[in-house]
mmCIF file of C-alpha atoms and ligand atoms in Angstrom:
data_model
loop_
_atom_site.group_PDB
_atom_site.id
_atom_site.type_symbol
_atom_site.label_atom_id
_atom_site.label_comp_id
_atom_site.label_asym_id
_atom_site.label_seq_id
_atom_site.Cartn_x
_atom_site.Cartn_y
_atom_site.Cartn_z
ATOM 1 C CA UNK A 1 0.000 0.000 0.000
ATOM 2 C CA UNK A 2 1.135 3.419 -1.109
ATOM 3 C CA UNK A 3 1.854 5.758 2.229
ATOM 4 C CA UNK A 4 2.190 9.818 2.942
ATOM 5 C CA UNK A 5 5.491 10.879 3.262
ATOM 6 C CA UNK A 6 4.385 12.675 6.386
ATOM 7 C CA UNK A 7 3.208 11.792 9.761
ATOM 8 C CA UNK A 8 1.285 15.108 10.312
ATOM 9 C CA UNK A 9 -0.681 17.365 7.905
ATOM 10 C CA UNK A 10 0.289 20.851 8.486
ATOM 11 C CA UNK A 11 0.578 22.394 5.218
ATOM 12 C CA UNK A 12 0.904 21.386 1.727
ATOM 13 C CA UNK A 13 4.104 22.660 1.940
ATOM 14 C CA UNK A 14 5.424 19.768 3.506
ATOM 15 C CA UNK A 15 3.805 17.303 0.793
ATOM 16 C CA UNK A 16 5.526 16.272 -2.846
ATOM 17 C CA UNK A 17 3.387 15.529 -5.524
ATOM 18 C CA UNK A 18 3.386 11.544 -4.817
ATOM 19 C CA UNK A 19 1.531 12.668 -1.335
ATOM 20 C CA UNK A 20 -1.268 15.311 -3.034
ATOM 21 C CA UNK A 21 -2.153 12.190 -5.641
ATOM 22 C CA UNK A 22 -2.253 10.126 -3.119
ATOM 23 C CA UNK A 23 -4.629 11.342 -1.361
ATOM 24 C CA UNK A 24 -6.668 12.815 -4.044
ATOM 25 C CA UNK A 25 -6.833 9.033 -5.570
ATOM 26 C CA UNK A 26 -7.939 7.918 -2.221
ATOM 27 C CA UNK A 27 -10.571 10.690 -1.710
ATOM 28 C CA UNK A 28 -12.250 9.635 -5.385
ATOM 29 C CA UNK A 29 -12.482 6.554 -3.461
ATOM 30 C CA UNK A 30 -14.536 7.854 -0.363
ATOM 31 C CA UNK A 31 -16.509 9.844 -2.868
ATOM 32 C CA UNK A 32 -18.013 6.669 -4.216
ATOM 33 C CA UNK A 33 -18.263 5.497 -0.422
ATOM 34 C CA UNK A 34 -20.150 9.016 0.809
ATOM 35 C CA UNK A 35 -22.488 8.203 -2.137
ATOM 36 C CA UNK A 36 -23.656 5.107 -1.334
ATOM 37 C CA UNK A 37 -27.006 4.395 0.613
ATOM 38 C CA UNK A 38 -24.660 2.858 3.455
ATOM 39 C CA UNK A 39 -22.205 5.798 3.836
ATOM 40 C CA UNK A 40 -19.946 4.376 6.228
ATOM 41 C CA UNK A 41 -16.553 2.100 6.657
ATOM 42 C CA UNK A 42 -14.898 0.752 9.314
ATOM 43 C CA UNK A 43 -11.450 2.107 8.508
ATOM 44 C CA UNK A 44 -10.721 3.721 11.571
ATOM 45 C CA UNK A 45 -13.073 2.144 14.324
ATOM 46 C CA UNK A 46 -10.522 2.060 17.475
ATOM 47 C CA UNK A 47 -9.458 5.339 16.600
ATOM 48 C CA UNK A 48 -10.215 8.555 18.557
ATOM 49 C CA UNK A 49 -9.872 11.848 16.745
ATOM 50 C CA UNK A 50 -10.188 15.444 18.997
ATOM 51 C CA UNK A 51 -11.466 18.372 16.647
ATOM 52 C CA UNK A 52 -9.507 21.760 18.701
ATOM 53 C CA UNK A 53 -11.050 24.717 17.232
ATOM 54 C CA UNK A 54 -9.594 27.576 18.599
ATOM 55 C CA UNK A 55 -11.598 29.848 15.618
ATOM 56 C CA UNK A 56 -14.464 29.653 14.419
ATOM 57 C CA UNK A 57 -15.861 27.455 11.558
ATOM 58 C CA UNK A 58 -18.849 25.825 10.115
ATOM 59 C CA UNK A 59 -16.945 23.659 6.553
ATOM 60 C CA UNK A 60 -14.033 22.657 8.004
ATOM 61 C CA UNK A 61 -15.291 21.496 11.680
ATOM 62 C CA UNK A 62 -18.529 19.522 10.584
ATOM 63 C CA UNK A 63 -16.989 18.430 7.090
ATOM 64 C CA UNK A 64 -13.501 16.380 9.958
ATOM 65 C CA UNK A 65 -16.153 15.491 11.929
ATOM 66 C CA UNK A 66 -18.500 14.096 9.068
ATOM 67 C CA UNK A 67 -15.034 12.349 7.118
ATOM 68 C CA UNK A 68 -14.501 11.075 11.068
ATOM 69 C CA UNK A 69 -17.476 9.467 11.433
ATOM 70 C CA UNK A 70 -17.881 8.238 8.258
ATOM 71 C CA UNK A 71 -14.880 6.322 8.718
ATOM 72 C CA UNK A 72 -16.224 4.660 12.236
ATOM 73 C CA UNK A 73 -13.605 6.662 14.333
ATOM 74 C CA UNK A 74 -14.762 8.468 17.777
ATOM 75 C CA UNK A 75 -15.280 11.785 17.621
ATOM 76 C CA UNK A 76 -14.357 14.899 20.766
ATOM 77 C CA UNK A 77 -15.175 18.088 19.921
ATOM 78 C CA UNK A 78 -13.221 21.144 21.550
ATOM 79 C CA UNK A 79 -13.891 24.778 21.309
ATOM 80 C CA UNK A 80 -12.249 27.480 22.593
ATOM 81 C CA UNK A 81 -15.632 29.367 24.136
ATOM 82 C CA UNK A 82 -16.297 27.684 26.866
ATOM 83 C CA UNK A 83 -13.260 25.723 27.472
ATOM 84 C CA UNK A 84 -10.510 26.208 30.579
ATOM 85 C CA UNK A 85 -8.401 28.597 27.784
ATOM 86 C CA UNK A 86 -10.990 31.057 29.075
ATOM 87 C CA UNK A 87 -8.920 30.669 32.854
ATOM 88 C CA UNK A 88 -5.630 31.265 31.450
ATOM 89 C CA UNK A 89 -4.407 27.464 30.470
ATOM 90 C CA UNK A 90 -1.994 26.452 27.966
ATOM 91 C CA UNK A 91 -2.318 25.093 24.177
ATOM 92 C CA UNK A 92 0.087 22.459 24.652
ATOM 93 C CA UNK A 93 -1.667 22.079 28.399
ATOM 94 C CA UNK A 94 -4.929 21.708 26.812
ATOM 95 C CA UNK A 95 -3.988 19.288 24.175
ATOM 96 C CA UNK A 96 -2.294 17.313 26.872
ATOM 97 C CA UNK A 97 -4.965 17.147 28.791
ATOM 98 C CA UNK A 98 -6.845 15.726 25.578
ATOM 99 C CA UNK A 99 -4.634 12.925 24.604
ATOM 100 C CA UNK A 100 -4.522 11.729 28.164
ATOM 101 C CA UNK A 101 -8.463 10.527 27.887
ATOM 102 C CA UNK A 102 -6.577 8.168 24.873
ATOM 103 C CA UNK A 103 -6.737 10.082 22.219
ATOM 104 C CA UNK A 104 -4.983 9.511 18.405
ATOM 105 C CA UNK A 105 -5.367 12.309 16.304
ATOM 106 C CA UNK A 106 -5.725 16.284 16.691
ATOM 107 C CA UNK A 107 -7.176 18.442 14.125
ATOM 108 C CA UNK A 108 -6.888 21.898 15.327
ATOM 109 C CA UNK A 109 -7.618 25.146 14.062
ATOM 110 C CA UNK A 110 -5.620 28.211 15.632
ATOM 111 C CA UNK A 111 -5.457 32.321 14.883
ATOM 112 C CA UNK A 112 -1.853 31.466 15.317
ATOM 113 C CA UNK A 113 0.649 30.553 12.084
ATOM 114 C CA UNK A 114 2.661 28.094 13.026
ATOM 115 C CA UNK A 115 0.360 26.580 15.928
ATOM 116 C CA UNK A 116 -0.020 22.696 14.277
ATOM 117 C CA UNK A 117 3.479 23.015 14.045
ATOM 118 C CA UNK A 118 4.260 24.286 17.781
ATOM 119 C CA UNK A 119 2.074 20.766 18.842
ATOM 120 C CA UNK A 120 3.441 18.452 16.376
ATOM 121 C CA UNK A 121 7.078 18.511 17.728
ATOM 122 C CA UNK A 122 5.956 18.359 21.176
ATOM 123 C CA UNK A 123 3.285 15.315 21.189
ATOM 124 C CA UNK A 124 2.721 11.934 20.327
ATOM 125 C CA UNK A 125 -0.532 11.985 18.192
ATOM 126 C CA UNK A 126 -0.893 12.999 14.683
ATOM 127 C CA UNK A 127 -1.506 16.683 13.977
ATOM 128 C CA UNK A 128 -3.985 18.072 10.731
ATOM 129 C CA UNK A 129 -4.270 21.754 10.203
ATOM 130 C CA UNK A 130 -7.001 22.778 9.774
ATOM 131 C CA UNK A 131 -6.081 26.403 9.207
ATOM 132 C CA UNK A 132 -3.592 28.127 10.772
ATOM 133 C CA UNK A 133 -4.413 31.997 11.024
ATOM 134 C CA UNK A 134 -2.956 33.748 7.476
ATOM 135 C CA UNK A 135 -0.472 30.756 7.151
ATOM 136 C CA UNK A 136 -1.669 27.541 5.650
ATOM 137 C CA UNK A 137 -5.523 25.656 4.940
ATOM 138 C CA UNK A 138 -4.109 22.270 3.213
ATOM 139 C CA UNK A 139 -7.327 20.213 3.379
ATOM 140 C CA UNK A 140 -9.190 23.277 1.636
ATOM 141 C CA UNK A 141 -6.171 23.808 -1.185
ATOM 142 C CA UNK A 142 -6.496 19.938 -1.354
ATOM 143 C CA UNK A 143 -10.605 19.913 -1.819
ATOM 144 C CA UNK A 144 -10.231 22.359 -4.347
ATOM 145 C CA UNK A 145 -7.657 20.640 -6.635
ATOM 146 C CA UNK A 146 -9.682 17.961 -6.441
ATOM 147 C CA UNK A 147 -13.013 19.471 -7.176
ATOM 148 C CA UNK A 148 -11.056 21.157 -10.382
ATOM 149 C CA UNK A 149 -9.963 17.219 -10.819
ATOM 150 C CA UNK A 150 -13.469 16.374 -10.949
ATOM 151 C CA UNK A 151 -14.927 19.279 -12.967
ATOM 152 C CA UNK A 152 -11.727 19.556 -15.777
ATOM 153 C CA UNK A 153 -10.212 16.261 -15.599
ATOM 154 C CA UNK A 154 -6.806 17.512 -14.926
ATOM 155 C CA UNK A 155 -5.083 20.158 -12.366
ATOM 156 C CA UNK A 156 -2.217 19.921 -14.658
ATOM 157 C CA UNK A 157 -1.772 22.737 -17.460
ATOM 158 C CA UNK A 158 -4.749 24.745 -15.870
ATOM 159 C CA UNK A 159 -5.119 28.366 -15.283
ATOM 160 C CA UNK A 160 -6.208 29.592 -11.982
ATOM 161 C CA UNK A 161 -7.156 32.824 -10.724
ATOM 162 C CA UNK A 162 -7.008 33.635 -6.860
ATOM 163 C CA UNK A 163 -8.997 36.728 -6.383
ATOM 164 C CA UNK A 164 -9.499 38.347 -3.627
ATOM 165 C CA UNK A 165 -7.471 39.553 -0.038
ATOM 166 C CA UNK A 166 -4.643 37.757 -0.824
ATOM 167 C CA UNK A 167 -3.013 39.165 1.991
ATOM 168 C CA UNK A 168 -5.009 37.393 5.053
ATOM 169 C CA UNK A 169 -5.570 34.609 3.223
ATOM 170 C CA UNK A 170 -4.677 30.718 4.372
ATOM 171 C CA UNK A 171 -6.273 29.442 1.283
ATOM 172 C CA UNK A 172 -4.413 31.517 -1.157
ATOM 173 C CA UNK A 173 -1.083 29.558 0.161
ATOM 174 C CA UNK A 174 -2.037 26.609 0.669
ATOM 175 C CA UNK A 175 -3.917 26.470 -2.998
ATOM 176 C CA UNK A 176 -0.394 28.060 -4.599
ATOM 177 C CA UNK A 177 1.943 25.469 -3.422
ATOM 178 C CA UNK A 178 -0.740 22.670 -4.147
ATOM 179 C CA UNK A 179 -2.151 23.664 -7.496
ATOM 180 C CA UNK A 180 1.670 24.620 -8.620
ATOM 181 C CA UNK A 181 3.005 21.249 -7.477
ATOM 182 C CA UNK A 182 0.466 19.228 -9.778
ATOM 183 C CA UNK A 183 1.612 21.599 -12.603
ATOM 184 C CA UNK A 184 -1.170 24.184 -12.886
ATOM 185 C CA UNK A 185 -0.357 28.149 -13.583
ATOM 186 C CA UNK A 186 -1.477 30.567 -10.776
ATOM 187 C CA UNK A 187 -2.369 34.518 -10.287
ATOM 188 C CA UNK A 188 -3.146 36.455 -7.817
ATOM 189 C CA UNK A 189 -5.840 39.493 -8.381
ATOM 190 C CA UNK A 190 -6.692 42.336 -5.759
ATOM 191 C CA UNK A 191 -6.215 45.272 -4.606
ATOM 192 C CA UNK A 192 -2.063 45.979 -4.446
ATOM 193 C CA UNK A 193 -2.711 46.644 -0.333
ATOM 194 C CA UNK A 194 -4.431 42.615 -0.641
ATOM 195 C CA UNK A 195 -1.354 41.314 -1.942
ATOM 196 C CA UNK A 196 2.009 40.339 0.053
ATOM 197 C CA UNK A 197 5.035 42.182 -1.322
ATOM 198 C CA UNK A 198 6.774 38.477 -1.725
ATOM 199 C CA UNK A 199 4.568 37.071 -3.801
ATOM 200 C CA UNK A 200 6.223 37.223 -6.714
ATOM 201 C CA UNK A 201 8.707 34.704 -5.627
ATOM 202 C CA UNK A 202 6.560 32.162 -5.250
ATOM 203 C CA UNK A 203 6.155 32.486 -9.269
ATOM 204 C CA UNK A 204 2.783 33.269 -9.577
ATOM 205 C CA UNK A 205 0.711 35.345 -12.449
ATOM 206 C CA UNK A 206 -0.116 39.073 -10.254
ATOM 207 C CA UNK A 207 -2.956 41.326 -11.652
ATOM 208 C CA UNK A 208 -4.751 44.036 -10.166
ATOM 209 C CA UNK A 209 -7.352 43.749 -12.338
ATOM 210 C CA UNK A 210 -10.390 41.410 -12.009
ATOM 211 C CA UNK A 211 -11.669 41.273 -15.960
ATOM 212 C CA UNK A 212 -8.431 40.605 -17.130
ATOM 213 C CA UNK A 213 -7.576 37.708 -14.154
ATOM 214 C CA UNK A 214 -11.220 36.390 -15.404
ATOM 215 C CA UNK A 215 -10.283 36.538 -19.212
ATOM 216 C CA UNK A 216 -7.139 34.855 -18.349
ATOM 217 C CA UNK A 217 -8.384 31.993 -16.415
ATOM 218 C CA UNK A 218 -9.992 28.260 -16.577
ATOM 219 C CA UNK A 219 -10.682 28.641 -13.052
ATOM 220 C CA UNK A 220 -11.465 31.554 -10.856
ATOM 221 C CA UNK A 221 -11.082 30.824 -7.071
ATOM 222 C CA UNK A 222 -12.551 34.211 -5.043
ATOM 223 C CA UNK A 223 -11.712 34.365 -1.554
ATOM 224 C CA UNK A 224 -13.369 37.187 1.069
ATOM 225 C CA UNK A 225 -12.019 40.032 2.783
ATOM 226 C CA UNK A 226 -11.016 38.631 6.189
ATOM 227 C CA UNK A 227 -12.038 42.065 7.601
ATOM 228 C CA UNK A 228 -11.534 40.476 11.343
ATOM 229 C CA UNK A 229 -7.554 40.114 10.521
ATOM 230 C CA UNK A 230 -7.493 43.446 8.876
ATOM 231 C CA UNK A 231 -6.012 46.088 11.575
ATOM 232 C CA UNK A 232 -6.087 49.272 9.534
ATOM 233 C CA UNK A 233 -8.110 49.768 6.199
ATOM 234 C CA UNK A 234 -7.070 48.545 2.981
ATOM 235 C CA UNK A 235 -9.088 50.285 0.942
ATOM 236 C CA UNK A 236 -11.498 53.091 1.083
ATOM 237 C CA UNK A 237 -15.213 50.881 1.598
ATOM 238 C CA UNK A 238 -16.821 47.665 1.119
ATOM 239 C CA UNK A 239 -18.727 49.601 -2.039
ATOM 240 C CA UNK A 240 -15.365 50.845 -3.487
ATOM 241 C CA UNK A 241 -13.921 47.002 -3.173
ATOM 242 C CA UNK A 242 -17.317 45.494 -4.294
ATOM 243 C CA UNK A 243 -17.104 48.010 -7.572
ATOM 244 C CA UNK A 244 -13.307 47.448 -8.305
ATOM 245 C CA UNK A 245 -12.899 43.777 -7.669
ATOM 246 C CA UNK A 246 -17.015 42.214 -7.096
ATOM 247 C CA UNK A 247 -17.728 39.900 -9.793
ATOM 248 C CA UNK A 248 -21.133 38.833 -11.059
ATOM 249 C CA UNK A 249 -22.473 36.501 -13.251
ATOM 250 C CA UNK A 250 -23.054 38.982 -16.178
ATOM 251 C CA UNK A 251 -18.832 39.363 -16.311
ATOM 252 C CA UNK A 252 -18.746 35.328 -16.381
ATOM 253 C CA UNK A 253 -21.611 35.035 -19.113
ATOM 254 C CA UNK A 254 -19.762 37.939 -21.407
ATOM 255 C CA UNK A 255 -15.996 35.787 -20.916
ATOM 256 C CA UNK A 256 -15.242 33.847 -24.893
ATOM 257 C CA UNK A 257 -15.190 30.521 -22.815
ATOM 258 C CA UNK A 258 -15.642 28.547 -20.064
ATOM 259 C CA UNK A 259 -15.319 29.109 -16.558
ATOM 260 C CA UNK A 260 -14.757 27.634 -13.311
ATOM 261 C CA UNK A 261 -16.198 29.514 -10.132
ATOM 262 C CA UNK A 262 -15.093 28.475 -7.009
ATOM 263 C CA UNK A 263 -15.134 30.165 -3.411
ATOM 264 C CA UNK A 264 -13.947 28.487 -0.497
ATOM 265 C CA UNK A 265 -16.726 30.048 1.725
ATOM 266 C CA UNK A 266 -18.375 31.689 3.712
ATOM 267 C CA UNK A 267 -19.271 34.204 0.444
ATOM 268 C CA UNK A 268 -19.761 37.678 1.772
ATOM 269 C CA UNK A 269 -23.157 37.938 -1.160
ATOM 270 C CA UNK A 270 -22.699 41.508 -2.599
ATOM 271 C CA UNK A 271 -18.937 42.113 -1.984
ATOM 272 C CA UNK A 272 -16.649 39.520 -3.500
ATOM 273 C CA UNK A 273 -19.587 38.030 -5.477
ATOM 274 C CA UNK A 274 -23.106 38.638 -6.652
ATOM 275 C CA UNK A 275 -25.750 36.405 -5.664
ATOM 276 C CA UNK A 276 -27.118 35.926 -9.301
ATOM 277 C CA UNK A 277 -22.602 34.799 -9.670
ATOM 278 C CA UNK A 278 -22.344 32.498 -6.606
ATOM 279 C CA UNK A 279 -25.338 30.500 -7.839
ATOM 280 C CA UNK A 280 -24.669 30.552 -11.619
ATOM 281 C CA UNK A 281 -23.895 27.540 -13.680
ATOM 282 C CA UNK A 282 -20.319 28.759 -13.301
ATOM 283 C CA UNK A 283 -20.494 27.926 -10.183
ATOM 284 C CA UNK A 284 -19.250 24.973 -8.228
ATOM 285 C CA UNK A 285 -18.981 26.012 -4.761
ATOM 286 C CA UNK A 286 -21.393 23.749 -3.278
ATOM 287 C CA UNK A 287 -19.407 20.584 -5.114
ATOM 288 C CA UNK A 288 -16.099 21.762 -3.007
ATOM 289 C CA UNK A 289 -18.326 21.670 0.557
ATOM 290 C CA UNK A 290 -19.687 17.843 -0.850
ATOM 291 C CA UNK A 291 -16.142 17.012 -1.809
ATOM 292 C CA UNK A 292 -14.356 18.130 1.097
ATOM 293 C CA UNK A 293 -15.510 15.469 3.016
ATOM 294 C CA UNK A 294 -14.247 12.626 0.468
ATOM 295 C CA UNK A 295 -10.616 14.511 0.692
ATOM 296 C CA UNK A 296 -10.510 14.500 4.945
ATOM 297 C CA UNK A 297 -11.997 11.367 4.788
ATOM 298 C CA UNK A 298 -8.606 10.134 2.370
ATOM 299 C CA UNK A 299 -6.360 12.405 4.815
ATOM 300 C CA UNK A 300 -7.714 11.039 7.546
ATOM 301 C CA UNK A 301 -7.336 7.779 6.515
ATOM 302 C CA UNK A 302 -3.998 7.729 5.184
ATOM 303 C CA UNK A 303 -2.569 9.573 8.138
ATOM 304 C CA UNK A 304 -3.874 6.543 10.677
ATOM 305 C CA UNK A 305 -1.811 4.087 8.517
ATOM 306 C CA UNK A 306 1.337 5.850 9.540
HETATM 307 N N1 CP B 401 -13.616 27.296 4.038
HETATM 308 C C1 CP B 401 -13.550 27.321 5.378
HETATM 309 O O1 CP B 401 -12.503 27.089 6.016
HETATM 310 O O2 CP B 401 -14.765 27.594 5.975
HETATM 311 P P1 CP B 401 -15.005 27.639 7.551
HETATM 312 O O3 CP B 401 -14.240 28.809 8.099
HETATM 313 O O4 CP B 401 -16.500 27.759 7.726
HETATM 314 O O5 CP B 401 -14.487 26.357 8.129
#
């Protein structure tokens, strides 16, 4: 059987191609599995997975805890509100205190960069990020390659547009180093305040303007302003963004061919995208919640065999 080259998920980073078609492969797999009337496997039954949220989420935290049940593992759920990190206690404390009721396998989501990583080197469980403040969202860069999979055949030799705050963005990462590493070409589009001043050495496409990212693209991948990481103001309004950089589904309709829409959610309707856009036949944001399951189900899977 073929095996990740890593123990822990924490970024895609971390993974070579061999790992990202891996688990891809094995997540077309759980698709077929997810769609059956009997949804379930035993695969991990004796395993005990703790979801740590230490942000908020609706995708990410039911889609692990879906995959983990799916796959007959027990399920903890942790979050933050509510929990003794109100009185003043530790993240590695916490945890600690979690894997001493016998548990396997963390997935954690922290404000923090570099928080999955902190944990990994210091305990004996495997660790899945599932975002990591403005750092790194692998399983959502790894749902989306393989919802492009799924809707284009290939990643490979595609065009993909990132539009959006760049900036505060996990996704925009995570989706670079993944989407590059199977051979796709990348831009970035926004505002030039929305865009890191490195990001041209991570040899991606950069345009500041949103017809000509859409013109250039197979697939356009729009990501929200993360207002709540944003400590001074970017640009002038909401309206001003919306105007500039808002696409709708009249832009899509007047492009010479196809096109892709993807958002990683939750859509701020009216801002980044129209209504009349988000639900379009362009659109195939609803396929990346439905798919993201089959891909933590394959990460989750493939990590337990390590
Ligand atoms: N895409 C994503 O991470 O959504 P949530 O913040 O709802 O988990």
């Amino acid at each position: 059987m073929q095996q990740l080259s890593v123990r822990h998920l924490l970024g895609i980073k971390n993974l070579t191609e061999n790992d990202i078609q891996l688990i891809l492969d094995t997540a077309r797999e759980f698709k077929d599995v997810i769609n059956r009337p009997i949804k379930k496997v035993p695969s991990l039954r004796d395993i005990t997975i703790a979801n740590v949220f230490f942000e908020n989420s609706t995708r990410t935290r039911l889609s692990f805890e879906l995959a983990e049940k799916r796959l007959s593992a027990d399920v903890i759920n942790f979050s933050a509100s509510g929990s003794s990190v109100k009185k003043g206690e530790t993240l590695l404390d916490t945890v600690n205190n979690i894997l001493a009721m016998k548990v396997d396998m963390i997935v954690m989501r922290h404000a923090s960069p570099g928080a999955p990583h902190y944990l990994s080197s210091r305990i004996n469980a495997n660790v899945v990020n599932a975002g990591d403040g403005t750092h790194e969202h692998p399983t959502q860069a790894l749902l989306d390659s393989f919802s492009i999979r799924e809707k284009l055949g290939d990643v490979a030799g595609k065009r993909v547009a990132i539009i959006g705050d760049i900036l505060h963005s996990r996704v925009a990462l995570s989706n670079i180093f993944c989407l590059q590493r199977q051979g796709a070409e990348v831009m970035v589009c926004g505002p030039t305040t929305l865009i890191p001043k490195y990001i041209g050495s991570l040899g991606v496409k950069v345009s500041h303007n949103v017809r000509e990212a859409l013109a250039w693209c197979d697939v356009a991948n729009v990501l929200r302003i993360q207002l709540e990481r944003q400590q001074i103001k970017y640009f002038p309004s909401l309206r001003e963004y919306s105007l500039y950089y808002g696409i709708n589904k009249k832009m899509l309709d007047e492009l010479d061919r196809p096109i892709v829409l993807m958002h990683p959610g939750p859509i701020n309707r009216g801002v980044e995208l129209t209504s009349d856009a988000a639900d379009s036949h362009h659109s195939i944001i609803l396929d990346q919640v439905e798919n993201g399951v089959a891909v933590r189900m394959a990460v989750l899977y493939l990590l337990a065999q390590l």
